[in-house]
mmCIF file of C-alpha atoms in Angstrom:
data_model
loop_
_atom_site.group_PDB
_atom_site.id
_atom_site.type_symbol
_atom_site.label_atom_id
_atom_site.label_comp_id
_atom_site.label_asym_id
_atom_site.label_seq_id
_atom_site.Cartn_x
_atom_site.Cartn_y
_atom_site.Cartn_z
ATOM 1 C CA UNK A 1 158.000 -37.395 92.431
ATOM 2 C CA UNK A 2 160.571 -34.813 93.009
ATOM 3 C CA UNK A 3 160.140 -32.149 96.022
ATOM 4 C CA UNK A 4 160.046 -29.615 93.144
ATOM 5 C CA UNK A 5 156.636 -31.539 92.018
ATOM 6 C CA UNK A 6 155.670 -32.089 95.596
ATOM 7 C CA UNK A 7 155.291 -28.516 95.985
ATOM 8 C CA UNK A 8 153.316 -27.671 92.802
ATOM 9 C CA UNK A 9 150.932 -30.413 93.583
ATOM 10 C CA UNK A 10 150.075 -29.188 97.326
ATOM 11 C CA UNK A 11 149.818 -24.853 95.848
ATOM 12 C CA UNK A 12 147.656 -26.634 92.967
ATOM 13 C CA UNK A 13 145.234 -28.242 95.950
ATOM 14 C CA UNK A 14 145.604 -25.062 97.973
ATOM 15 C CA UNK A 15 144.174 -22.678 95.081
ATOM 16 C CA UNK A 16 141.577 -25.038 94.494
ATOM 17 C CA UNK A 17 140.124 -24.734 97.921
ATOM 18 C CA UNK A 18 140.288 -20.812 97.565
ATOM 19 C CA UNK A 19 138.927 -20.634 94.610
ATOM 20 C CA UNK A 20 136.235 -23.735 94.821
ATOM 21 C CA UNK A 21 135.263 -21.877 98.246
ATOM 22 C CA UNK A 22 135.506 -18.479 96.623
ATOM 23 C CA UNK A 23 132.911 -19.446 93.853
ATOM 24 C CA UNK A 24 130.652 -21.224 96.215
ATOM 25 C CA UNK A 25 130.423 -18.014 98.520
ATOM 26 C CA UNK A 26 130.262 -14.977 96.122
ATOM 27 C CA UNK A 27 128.466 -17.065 93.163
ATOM 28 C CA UNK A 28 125.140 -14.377 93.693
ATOM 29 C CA UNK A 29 127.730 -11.526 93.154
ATOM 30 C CA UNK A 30 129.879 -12.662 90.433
ATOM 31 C CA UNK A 31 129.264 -12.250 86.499
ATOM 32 C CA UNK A 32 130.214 -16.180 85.330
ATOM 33 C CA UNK A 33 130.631 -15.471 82.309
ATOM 34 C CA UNK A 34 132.513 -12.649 82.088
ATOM 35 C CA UNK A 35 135.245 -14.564 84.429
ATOM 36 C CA UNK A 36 135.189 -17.259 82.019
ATOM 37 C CA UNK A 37 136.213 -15.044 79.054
ATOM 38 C CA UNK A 38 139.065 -13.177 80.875
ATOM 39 C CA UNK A 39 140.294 -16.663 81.090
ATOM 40 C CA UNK A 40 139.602 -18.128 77.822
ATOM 41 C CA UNK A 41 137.946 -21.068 79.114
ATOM 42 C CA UNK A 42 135.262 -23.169 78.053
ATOM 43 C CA UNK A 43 131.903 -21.690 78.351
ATOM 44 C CA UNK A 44 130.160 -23.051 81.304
ATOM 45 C CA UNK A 45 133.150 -24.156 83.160
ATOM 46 C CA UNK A 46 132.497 -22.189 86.314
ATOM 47 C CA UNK A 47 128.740 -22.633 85.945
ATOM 48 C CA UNK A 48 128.700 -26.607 86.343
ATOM 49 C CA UNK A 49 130.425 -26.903 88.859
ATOM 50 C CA UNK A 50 128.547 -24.275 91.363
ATOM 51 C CA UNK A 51 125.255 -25.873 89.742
ATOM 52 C CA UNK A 52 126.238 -29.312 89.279
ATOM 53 C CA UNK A 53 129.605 -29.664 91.723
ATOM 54 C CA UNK A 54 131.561 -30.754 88.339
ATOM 55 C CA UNK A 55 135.273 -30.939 89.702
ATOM 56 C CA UNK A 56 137.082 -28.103 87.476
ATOM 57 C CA UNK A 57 140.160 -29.137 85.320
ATOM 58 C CA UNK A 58 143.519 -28.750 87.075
ATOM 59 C CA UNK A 59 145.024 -26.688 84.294
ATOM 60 C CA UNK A 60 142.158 -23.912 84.987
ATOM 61 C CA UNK A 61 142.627 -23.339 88.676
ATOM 62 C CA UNK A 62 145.671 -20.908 88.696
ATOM 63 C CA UNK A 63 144.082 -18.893 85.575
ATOM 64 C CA UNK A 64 141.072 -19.053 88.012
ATOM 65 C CA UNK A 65 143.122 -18.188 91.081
ATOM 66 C CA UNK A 66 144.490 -14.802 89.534
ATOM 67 C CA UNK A 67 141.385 -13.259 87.962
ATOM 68 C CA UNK A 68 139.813 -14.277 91.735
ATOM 69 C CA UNK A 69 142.427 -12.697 93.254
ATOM 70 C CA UNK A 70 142.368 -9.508 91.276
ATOM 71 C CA UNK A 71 138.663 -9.303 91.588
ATOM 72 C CA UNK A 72 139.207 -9.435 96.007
ATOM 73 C CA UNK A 73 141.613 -6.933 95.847
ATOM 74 C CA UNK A 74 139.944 -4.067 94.234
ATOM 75 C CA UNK A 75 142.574 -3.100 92.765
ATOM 76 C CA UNK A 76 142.088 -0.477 89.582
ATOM 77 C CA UNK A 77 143.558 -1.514 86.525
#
């Protein structure tokens, strides 16, 4: 593995706690669904795995990450 790779792989595991924890925390507040749309993923994703702790796919994490991360900020669109 190059350092390149290396450094993907440890952001990729870094998200994933933020956003596993973020889920876990806030998943009374949050509309499920309606995050799964804005990210065009499967229906249910986020659902089984606060329900079910179903690890999430890798390539859904950063999509996951950034709608998360707009959501903390408040920020108006």
């Amino acid at each position: 593995m190059s350092k390149e790779e290396l450094e993907q792989q440890k952001q990729l595991q870094k998200n994933r706690k933020r956003v596993e924890k973020w889920l876990i925390n806030n998943q009374n507040f949050i509309n499920i669904t309606g995050i799964e749309k804005e990210i065009s993923a499967p229906k249910g994703l986020v659902q089984k795995f606060i329900k079910y702790d179903k690890k999430i796919n890798d390539k859904w994490i950063n999509p996951l990450h950034e709608v998360l991360k707009r959501i903390a900020t408040f920020s108006l669109r």
